[in-house]
GROMACS .gro file of C-alpha atoms in nm:
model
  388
    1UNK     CA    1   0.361   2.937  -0.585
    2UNK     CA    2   0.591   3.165  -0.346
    3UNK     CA    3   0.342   3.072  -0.096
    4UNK     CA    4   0.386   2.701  -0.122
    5UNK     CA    5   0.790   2.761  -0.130
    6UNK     CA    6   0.760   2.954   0.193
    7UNK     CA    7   0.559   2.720   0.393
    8UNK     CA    8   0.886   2.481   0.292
    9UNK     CA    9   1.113   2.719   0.551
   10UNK     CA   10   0.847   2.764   0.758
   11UNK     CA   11   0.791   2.415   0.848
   12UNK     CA   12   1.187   2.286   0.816
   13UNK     CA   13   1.264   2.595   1.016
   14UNK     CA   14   0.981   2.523   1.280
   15UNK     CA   15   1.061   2.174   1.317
   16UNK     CA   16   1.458   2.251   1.479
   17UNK     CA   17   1.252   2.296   1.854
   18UNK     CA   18   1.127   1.949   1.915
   19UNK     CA   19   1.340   1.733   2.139
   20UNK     CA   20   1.577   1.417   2.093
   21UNK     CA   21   1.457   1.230   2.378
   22UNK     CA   22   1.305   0.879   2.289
   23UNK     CA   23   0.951   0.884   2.188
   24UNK     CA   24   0.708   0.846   2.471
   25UNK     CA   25   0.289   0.798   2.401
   26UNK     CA   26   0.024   1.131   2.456
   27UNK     CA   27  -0.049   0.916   2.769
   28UNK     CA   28   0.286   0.879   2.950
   29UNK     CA   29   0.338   1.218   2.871
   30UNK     CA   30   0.014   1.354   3.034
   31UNK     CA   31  -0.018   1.144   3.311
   32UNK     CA   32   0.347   1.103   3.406
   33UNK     CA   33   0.317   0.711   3.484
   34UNK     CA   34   0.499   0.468   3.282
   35UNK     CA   35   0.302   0.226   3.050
   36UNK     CA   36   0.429  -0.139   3.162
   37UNK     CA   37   0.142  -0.360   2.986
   38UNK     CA   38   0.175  -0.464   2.631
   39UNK     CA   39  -0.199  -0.552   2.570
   40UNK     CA   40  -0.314  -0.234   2.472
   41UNK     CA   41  -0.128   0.028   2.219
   42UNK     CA   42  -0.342   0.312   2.010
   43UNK     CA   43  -0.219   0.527   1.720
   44UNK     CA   44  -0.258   0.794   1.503
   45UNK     CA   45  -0.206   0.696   1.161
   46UNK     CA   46  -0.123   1.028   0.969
   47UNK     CA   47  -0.010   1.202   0.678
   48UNK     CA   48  -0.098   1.537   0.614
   49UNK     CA   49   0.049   1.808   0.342
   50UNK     CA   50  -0.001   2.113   0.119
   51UNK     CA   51  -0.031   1.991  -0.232
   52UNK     CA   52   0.025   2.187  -0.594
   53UNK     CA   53  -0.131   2.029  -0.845
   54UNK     CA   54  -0.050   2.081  -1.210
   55UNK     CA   55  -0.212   1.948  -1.549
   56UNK     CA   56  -0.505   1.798  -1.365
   57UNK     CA   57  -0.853   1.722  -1.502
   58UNK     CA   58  -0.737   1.790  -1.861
   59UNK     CA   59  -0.639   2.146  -1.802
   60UNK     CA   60  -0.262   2.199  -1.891
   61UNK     CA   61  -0.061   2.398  -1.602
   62UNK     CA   62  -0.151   2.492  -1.247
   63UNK     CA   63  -0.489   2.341  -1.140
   64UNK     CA   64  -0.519   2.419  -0.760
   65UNK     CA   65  -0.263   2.440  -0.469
   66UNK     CA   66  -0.495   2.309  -0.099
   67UNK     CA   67  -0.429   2.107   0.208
   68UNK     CA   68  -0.483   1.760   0.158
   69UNK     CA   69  -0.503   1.464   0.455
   70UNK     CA   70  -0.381   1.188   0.218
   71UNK     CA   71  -0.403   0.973   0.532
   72UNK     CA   72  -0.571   0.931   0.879
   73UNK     CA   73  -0.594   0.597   1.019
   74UNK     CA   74  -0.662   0.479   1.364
   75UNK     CA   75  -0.496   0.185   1.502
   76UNK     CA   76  -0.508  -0.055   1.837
   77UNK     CA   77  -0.262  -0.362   1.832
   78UNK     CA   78  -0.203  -0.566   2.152
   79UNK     CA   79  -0.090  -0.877   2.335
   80UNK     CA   80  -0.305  -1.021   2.551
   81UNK     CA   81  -0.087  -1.331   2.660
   82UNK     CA   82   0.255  -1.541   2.546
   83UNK     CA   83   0.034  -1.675   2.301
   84UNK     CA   84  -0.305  -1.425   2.171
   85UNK     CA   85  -0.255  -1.117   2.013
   86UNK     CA   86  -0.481  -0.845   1.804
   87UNK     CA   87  -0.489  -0.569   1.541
   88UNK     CA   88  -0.725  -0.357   1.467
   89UNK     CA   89  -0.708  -0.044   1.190
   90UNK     CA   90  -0.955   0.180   1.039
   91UNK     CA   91  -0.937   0.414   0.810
   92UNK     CA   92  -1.183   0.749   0.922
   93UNK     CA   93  -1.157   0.958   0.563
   94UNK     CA   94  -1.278   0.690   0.411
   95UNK     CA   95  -1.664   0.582   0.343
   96UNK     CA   96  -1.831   0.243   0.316
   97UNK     CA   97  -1.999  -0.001   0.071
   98UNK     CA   98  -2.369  -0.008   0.107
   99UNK     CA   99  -2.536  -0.336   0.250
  100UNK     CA  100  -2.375  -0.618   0.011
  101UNK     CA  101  -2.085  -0.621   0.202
  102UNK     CA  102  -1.998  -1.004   0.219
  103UNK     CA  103  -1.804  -1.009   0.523
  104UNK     CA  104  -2.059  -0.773   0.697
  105UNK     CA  105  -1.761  -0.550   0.763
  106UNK     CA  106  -1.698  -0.185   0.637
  107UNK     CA  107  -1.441  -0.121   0.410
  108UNK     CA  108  -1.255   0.137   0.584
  109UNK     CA  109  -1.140  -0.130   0.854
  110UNK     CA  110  -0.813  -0.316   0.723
  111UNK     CA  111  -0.761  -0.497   1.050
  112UNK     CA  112  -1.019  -0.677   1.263
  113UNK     CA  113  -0.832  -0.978   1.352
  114UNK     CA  114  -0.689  -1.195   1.639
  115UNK     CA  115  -0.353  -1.435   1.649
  116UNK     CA  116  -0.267  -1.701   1.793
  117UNK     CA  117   0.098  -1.867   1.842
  118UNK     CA  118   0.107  -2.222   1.929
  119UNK     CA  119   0.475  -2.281   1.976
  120UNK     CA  120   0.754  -2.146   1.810
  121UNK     CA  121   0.696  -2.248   1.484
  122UNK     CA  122   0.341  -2.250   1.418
  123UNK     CA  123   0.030  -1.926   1.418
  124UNK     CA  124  -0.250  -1.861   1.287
  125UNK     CA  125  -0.419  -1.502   1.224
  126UNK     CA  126  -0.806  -1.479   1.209
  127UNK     CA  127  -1.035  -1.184   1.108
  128UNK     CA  128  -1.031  -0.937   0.833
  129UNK     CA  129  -0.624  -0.889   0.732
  130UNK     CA  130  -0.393  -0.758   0.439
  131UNK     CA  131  -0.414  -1.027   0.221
  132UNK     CA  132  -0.031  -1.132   0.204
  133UNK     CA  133   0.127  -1.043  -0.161
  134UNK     CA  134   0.455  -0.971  -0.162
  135UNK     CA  135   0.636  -0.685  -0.288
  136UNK     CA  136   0.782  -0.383  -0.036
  137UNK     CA  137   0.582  -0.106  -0.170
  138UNK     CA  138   0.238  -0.299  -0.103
  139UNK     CA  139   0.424  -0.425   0.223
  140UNK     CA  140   0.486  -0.010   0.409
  141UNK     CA  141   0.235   0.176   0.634
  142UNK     CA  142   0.005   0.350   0.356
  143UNK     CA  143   0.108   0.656   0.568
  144UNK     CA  144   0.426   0.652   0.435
  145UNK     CA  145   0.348   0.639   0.086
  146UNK     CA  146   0.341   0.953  -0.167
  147UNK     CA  147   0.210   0.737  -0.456
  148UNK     CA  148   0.124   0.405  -0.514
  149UNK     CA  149   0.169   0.210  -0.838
  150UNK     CA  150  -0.093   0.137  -1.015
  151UNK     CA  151  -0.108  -0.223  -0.964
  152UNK     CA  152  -0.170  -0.154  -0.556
  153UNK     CA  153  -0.373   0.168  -0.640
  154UNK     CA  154  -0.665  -0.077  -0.798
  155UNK     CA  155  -0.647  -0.366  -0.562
  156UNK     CA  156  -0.851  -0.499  -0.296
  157UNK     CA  157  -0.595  -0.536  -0.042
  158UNK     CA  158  -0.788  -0.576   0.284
  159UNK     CA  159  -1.034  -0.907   0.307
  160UNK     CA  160  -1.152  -1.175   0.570
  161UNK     CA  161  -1.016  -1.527   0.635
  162UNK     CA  162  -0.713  -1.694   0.785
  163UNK     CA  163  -0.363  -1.710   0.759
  164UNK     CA  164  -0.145  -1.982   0.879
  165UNK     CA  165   0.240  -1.955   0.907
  166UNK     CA  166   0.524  -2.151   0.974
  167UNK     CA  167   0.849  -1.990   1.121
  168UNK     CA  168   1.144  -2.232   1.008
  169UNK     CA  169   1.327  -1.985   1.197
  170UNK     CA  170   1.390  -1.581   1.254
  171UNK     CA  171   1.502  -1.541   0.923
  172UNK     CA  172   1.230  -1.742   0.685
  173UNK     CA  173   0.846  -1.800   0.734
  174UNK     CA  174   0.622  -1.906   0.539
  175UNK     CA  175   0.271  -1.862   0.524
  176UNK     CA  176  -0.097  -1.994   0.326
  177UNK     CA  177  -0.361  -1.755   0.342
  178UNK     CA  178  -0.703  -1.818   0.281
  179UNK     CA  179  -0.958  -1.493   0.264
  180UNK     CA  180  -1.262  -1.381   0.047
  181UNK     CA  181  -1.159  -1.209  -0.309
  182UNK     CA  182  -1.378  -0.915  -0.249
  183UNK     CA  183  -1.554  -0.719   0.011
  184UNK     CA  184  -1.900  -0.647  -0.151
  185UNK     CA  185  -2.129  -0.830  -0.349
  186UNK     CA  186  -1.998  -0.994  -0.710
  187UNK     CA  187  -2.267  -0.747  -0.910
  188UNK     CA  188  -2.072  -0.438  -0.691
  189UNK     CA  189  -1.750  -0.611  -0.817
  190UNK     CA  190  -1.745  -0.711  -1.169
  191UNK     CA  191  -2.093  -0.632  -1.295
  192UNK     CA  192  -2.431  -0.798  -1.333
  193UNK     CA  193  -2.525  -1.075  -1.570
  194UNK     CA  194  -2.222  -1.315  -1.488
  195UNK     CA  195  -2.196  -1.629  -1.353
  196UNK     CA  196  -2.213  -1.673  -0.991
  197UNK     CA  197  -1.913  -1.789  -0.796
  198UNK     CA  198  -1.975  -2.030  -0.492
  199UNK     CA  199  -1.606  -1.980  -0.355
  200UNK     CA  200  -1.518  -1.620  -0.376
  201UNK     CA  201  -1.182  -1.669  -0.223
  202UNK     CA  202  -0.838  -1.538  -0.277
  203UNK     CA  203  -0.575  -1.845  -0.255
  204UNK     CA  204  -0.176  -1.684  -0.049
  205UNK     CA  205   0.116  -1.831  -0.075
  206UNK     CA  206   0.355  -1.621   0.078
  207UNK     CA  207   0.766  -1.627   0.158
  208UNK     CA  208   0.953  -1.397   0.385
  209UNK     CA  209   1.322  -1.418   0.404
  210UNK     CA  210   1.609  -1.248   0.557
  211UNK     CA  211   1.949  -1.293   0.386
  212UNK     CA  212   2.321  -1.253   0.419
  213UNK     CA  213   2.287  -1.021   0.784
  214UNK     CA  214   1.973  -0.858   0.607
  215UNK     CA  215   2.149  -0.717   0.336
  216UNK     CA  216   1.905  -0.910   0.100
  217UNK     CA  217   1.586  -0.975   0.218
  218UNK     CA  218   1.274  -1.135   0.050
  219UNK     CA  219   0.863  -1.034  -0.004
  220UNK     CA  220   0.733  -1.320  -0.237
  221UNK     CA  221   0.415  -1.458  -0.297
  222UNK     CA  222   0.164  -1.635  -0.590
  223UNK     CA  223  -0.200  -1.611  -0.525
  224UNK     CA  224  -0.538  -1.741  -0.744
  225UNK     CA  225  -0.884  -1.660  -0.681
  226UNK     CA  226  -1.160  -1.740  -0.870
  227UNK     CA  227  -1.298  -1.395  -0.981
  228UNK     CA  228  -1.666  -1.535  -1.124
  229UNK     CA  229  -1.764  -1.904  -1.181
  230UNK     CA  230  -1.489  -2.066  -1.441
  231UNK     CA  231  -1.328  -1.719  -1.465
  232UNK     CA  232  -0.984  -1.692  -1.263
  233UNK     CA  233  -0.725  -1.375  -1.195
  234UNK     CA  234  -0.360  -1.544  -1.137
  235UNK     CA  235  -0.088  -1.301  -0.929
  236UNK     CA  236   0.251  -1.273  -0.858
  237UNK     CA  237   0.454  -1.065  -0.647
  238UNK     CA  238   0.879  -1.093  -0.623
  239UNK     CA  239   0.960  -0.818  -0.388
  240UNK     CA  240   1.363  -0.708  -0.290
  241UNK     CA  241   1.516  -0.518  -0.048
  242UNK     CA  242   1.892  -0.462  -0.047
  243UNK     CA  243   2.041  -0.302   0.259
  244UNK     CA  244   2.344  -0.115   0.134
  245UNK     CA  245   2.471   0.000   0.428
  246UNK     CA  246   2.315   0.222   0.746
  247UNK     CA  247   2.240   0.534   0.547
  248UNK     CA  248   2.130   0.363   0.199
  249UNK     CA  249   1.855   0.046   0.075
  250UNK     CA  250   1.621   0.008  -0.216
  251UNK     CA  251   1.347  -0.213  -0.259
  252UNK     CA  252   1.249  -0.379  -0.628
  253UNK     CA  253   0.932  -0.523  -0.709
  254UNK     CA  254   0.805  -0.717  -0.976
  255UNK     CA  255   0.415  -0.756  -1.012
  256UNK     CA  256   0.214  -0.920  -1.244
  257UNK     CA  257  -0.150  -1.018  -1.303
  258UNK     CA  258  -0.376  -1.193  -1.518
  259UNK     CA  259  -0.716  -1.140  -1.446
  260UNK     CA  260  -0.925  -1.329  -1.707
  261UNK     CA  261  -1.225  -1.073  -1.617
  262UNK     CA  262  -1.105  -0.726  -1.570
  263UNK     CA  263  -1.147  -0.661  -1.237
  264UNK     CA  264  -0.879  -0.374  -1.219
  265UNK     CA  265  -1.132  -0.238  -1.506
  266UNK     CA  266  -0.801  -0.036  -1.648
  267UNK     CA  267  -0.834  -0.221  -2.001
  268UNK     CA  268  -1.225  -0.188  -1.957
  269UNK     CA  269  -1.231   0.180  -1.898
  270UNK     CA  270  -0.950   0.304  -2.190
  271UNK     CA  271  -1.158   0.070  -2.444
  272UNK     CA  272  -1.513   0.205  -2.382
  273UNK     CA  273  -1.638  -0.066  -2.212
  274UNK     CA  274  -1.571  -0.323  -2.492
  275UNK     CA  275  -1.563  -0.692  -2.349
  276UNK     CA  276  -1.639  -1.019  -2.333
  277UNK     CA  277  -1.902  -0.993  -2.074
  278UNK     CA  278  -2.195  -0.836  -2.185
  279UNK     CA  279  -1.999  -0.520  -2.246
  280UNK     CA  280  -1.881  -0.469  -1.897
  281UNK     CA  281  -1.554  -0.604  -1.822
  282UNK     CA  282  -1.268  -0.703  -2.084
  283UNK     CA  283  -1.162  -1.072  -2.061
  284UNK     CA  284  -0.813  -1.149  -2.046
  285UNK     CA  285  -0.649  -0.809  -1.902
  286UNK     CA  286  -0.244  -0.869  -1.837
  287UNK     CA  287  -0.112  -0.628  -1.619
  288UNK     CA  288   0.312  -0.569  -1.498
  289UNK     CA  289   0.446  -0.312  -1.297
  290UNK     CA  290   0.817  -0.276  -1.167
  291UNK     CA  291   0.845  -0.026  -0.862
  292UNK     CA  292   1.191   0.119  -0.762
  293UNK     CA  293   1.260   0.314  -0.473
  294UNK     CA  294   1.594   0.411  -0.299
  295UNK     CA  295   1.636   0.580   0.020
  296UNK     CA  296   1.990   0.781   0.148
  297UNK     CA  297   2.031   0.932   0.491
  298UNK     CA  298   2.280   1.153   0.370
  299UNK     CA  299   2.248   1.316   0.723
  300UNK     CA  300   2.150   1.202   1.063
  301UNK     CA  301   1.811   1.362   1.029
  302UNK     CA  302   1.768   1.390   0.629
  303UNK     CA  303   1.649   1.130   0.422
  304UNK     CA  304   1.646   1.157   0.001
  305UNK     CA  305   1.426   0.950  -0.147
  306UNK     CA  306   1.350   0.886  -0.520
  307UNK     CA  307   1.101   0.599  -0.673
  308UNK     CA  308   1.046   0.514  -1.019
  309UNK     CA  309   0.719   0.284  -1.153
  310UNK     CA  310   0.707   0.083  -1.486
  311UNK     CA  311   0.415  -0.029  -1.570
  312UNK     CA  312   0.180  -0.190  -1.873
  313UNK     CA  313  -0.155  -0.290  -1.922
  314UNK     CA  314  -0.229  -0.551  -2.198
  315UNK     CA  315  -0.441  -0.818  -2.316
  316UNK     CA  316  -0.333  -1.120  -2.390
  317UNK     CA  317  -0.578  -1.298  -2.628
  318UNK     CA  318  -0.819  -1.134  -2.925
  319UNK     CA  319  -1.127  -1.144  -2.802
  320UNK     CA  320  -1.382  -0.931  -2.972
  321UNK     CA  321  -1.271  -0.585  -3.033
  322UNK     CA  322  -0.977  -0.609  -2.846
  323UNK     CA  323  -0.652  -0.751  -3.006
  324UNK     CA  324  -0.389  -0.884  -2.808
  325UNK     CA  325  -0.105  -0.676  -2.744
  326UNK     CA  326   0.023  -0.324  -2.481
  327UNK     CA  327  -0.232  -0.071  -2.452
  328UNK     CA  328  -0.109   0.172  -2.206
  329UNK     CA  329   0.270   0.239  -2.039
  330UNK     CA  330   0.225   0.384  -1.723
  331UNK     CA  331   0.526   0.592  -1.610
  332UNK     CA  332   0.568   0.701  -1.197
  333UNK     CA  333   0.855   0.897  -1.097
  334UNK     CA  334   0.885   1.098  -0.694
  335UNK     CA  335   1.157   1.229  -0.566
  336UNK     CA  336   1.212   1.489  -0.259
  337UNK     CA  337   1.390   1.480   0.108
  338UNK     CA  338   1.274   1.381   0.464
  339UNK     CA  339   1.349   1.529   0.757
  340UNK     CA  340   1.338   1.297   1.100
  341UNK     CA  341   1.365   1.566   1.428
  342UNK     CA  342   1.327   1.270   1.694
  343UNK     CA  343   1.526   0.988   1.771
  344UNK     CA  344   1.320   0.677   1.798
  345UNK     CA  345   1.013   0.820   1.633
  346UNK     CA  346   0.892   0.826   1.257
  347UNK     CA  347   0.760   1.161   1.255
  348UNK     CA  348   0.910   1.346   0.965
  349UNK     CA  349   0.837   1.613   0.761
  350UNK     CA  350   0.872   1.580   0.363
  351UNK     CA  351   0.877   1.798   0.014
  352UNK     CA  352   0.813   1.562  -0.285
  353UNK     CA  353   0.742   1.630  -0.634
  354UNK     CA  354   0.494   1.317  -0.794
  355UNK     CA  355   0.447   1.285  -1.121
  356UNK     CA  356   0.272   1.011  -1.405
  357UNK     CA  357   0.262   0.988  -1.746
  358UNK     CA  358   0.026   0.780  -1.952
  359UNK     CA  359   0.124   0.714  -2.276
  360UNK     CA  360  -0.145   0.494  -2.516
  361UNK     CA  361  -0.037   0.318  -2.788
  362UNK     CA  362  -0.215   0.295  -3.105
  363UNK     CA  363  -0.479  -0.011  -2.992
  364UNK     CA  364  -0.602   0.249  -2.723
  365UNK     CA  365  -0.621   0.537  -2.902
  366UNK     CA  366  -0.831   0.391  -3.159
  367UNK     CA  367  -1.070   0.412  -2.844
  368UNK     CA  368  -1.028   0.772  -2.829
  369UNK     CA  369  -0.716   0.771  -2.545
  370UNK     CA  370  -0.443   1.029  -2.560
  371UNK     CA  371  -0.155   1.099  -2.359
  372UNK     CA  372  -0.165   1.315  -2.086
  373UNK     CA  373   0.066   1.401  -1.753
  374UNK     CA  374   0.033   1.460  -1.370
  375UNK     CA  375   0.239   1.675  -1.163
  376UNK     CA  376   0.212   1.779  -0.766
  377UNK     CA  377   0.467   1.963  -0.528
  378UNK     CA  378   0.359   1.810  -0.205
  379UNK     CA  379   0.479   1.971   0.172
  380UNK     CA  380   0.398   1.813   0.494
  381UNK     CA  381   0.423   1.559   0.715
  382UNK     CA  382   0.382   1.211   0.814
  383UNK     CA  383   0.329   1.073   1.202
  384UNK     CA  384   0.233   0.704   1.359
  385UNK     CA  385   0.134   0.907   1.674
  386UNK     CA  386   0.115   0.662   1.982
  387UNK     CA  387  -0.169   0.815   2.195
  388UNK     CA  388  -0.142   0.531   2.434
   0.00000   0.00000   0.00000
């Protein structure tokens, strides 16, 4: 451990030299000319660190200390004209699905997608997207997150389709999405032996809104898809940012699912399989979560950060061995400090302690679950590199 706590003043130390000038690409840099077109922009997607992990793998204490690349996306985004734009993301440390893929596009590309504006009001974005639930925490760059809740951890949040929105003006917008509700085949998704859906699709309604000069602003959205034929998940996302003031805001969001077949497979997994399907998937899995996170500049240049996570997984109807009722509390808490050496950049180097409890109740250890607890100390950094 004295090594970890000594690569924390090497790097804060190290990072004093770099300059305060505004944030110019690898390509302005190198070639000295000035980038004046807007229809092509690449980056570096990045987060990096030295993590110690502790009470892993059912061993109780220090598991391993290593460097980790939590993150490392590459990006292209564009405008073509007034009225066509594009986005394009892929994630490179991550594999693929084999050949059922039912968009016939790899999983490790979020964005392959085009937009088009035609007038003020009205656009329309085609392709593979982030489907659009609300909520802040889903909303951030994945680079920037340390943790995610549970309820993002286990969702398919990348899919193909449309989404059409409606600007009533800068500060609300609406928007109905339309995409597939999975990436791979249904077997790949929820198991064989089910009955086939015809419309695998994943229904958006989503609300943006800006409030009271920003000091409240608003991530909502319901969504339905129909998981297998006559079998349905429901979700809702209320996400809230308040802006304090210029060195503090907080964002709160409140998630919920219902997933008549268990496609998180949370409930599935803790009860051994037991279900409704053939001994596959659990029916009627109820999940919550209620994320937390407020950030203080408490310097120019220094960020604290802490985030807390709620959460509970349930069922909410007997059905075979499982009775109704909580089965698991999920408990997230990080904390740690940021530190920003550019002006106009989001490079920033970070030390963050992560941690998660699960705690079973009775129903779930009658399956054989017990509590248990994570811990890391994490060091590094975090970088949207613009390479052009």
């Amino acid at each position: 451990m004295k090594k970890f706590f000594s690569l924390v003043f090497v790097l804060f130390a190290a990072s004093a030299v770099f300059a305060q000038e505004s944030e110019k690409s690898l390509f302005e840099r190198v070639s000295k000319i000035e980038k004046k077109q807007e229809w092509f922009n690449f980056y570096l997607n990045m987060q990096g660190s030295f993590d110690a992990k502790f009470n892993y793998d059912g061993v109780n204490g220090f598991n391993q200390g290593a460097f980790y690349m939590r993150q490392f996306r590459i990006e292209a985004t564009g405008k073509v004209t007034d009225w066509l734009w594009y986005r394009y993301r892929q994630r490179l440390n991550r594999g693929n699905v084999g050949n059922d893929m039912i968009d016939n596009i790899p999983t490790s590309i979020d964005y392959a997608a085009i937009g088009v504006k035609f007038n003020s009001h009205w656009s329309l974005f085609a392709g593979k997207q982030g489907v659009a639930y609300g909520g802040y925490e889903y909303d951030e760059n994945p680079i920037n997150i340390y943790q995610y809740s549970e309820m993002i951890e286990y969702m398919s949040n990348f899919m193909t389709g449309v989404t059409l929105t409606y600007d009533f003006n800068p500060n609300q917008q609406l928007a109905l999405q339309i995409l597939n509700s999975r990436n791979g085949s249904q077997e790949s998704t929820y198991g064989a032996n089910l009955p086939v859906s015809r419309l695998p699709l994943v229904y958006t309604l989503n609300w943006n809104a800006n409030m009271f000069d920003g000091k409240w602003q608003t991530r909502y959205s319901a969504s339905a898809m129909e998981e297998v034929h006559g079998k349905y998940m429901y979700f809702l996302s209320l996400g809230n940012k308040f802006n304090f003031s210029e060195k503090c805001d907080m964002y709160f969001d409140v998630m919920s699912a219902l997933q008549q077949v268990d496609r998180k497979g949370i409930i599935t997994d803790m009860c051994g399989g037991q279900g409704a399907f053939g001994g596959h998937n659990a029916g009627n899995a109820l999940y919550n979560s209620f994320v937390a996170k407020v950030n203080y500049r408490f310097l120019p240049k220094w960020n604290f950060f802490a985030k807390g996570m709620y959460e509970l997984a349930s069922v909410c109807k007997t059905e075979g061995l499982l009775t109704a009722g909580n089965y698991r509390t999920t408990l997230g808490y990080i904390g740690g400090v940021e530190f920003y050496p550019m002006e106009d950049s989001n490079l920033h180097f970070f030390l963050a302690f992560v941690g998660q409890s699960q705690l079973f109740t009775e129903r779930a250890k009658a399956f054989g679950n017990s509590n248990y607890h994570t811990q890391r100390a994490t060091l590094g950094f975090i970088y949207k590199l613009p390479v052009f």
